[in-house]
PDB file of C-alpha atoms in Angstrom:
ATOM      1  CA  MET A   1      -9.023  19.255 -10.667  1.00 54.00           C
ATOM      2  CA  GLU A   2     -10.504  18.506  -7.261  1.00 70.00           C
ATOM      3  CA  ASP A   3     -10.670  14.830  -8.165  1.00 92.00           C
ATOM      4  CA  LYS A   4      -6.972  14.792  -8.974  1.00 91.00           C
ATOM      5  CA  GLU A   5      -6.186  16.415  -5.624  1.00 94.00           C
ATOM      6  CA  ASN A   6      -8.287  13.820  -3.784  1.00 95.00           C
ATOM      7  CA  ILE A   7      -6.573  10.998  -5.641  1.00 95.00           C
ATOM      8  CA  LEU A   8      -3.142  12.449  -4.869  1.00 96.00           C
ATOM      9  CA  LYS A   9      -4.020  12.752  -1.181  1.00 97.00           C
ATOM     10  CA  GLU A  10      -5.325   9.190  -1.045  1.00 97.00           C
ATOM     11  CA  LEU A  11      -2.227   7.995  -2.899  1.00 97.00           C
ATOM     12  CA  TYR A  12       0.025   9.767  -0.401  1.00 98.00           C
ATOM     13  CA  ASP A  13      -1.888   8.290   2.550  1.00 98.00           C
ATOM     14  CA  LEU A  14      -1.800   4.787   1.092  1.00 98.00           C
ATOM     15  CA  GLU A  15       1.930   4.964   0.367  1.00 98.00           C
ATOM     16  CA  LYS A  16       2.546   6.131   3.922  1.00 98.00           C
ATOM     17  CA  GLU A  17       0.458   3.282   5.350  1.00 98.00           C
ATOM     18  CA  HIS A  18       2.163   0.786   3.013  1.00 98.00           C
ATOM     19  CA  ASN A  19       5.555   1.826   4.391  1.00 98.00           C
ATOM     20  CA  GLN A  20       4.286   1.542   7.967  1.00 98.00           C
ATOM     21  CA  VAL A  21       2.843  -1.924   7.379  1.00 98.00           C
ATOM     22  CA  ASP A  22       6.065  -2.992   5.662  1.00 97.00           C
ATOM     23  CA  GLY A  23       8.100  -1.793   8.637  1.00 97.00           C
ATOM     24  CA  LYS A  24       5.831  -3.571  11.103  1.00 95.00           C
ATOM     25  CA  LEU A  25       5.976  -6.751   9.035  1.00 94.00           C
ATOM     26  CA  GLU A  26       9.777  -6.675   8.917  1.00 93.00           C
ATOM     27  CA  GLU A  27       9.817  -6.104  12.679  1.00 93.00           C
ATOM     28  CA  LEU A  28       7.529  -9.089  13.314  1.00 90.00           C
ATOM     29  CA  ILE A  29       9.636 -11.331  11.101  1.00 89.00           C
ATOM     30  CA  ALA A  30      12.897 -10.145  12.696  1.00 90.00           C
ATOM     31  CA  LEU A  31      11.520 -10.920  16.156  1.00 88.00           C
ATOM     32  CA  ASN A  32      10.583 -14.437  15.006  1.00 86.00           C
ATOM     33  CA  THR A  33       6.992 -13.801  16.003  1.00 79.00           C
ATOM     34  CA  LEU A  34       5.016 -16.992  16.322  1.00 84.00           C
ATOM     35  CA  ASP A  35       1.752 -15.235  15.547  1.00 87.00           C
ATOM     36  CA  GLN A  36       1.467 -16.321  11.920  1.00 90.00           C
ATOM     37  CA  LEU A  37      -2.087 -15.002  11.706  1.00 93.00           C
ATOM     38  CA  LEU A  38      -0.876 -11.489  12.498  1.00 93.00           C
ATOM     39  CA  ILE A  39       1.886 -11.777   9.910  1.00 93.00           C
ATOM     40  CA  GLN A  40      -0.607 -12.996   7.286  1.00 95.00           C
ATOM     41  CA  ARG A  41      -2.951 -10.093   8.048  1.00 96.00           C
ATOM     42  CA  HIS A  42      -0.115  -7.623   7.566  1.00 96.00           C
ATOM     43  CA  LYS A  43       0.884  -9.285   4.295  1.00 96.00           C
ATOM     44  CA  LYS A  44      -2.690  -9.151   2.995  1.00 98.00           C
ATOM     45  CA  ARG A  45      -3.061  -5.511   3.994  1.00 98.00           C
ATOM     46  CA  LYS A  46       0.250  -4.661   2.338  1.00 98.00           C
ATOM     47  CA  LEU A  47      -0.844  -6.398  -0.879  1.00 98.00           C
ATOM     48  CA  TRP A  48      -4.213  -4.616  -0.864  1.00 98.00           C
ATOM     49  CA  LEU A  49      -2.452  -1.278  -0.380  1.00 98.00           C
ATOM     50  CA  LYS A  50      -0.056  -2.032  -3.234  1.00 98.00           C
ATOM     51  CA  ASP A  51      -2.954  -2.908  -5.558  1.00 98.00           C
ATOM     52  CA  ARG A  52      -4.861   0.240  -4.629  1.00 98.00           C
ATOM     53  CA  ILE A  53      -1.741   2.386  -5.158  1.00 98.00           C
ATOM     54  CA  ARG A  54      -1.257   0.870  -8.630  1.00 96.00           C
ATOM     55  CA  TYR A  55      -4.903   1.513  -9.461  1.00 96.00           C
ATOM     56  CA  LEU A  56      -4.742   5.166  -8.417  1.00 96.00           C
ATOM     57  CA  ARG A  57      -1.497   5.675 -10.332  1.00 95.00           C
ATOM     58  CA  SER A  58      -3.128   4.203 -13.433  1.00 93.00           C
ATOM     59  CA  ILE A  59      -5.887   6.794 -13.105  1.00 91.00           C
ATOM     60  CA  LEU A  60      -3.435   9.656 -12.688  1.00 91.00           C
ATOM     61  CA  TYR A  61      -0.936   8.474 -15.290  1.00 89.00           C
ATOM     62  CA  PRO A  62      -2.722   6.352 -17.897  1.00 87.00           C
ATOM     63  CA  ASP A  63      -0.571   4.136 -20.083  1.00 83.00           C
ATOM     64  CA  VAL A  64      -1.289   5.694 -23.469  1.00 78.00           C
ATOM     65  CA  ILE A  65       0.039   3.822 -26.461  1.00 76.00           C
ATOM     66  CA  ALA A  66       0.650   6.156 -29.385  1.00 61.00           C
TER      67      ALA A  66
END
């Protein structure tokens, strides 16, 4: 059960960070930031977070075909 709690905590933290990165990315785009490298870094981080969130959800809620 401790594992499940750790996964849930990590999932919560990752979702929170994903939302923060998304907000920052939208802000950079809205301001027409010329720093494309910074925008790319945020996009890569956001994608990594999304992949990790999907992975953790697949552990918690496996797709069982009956």
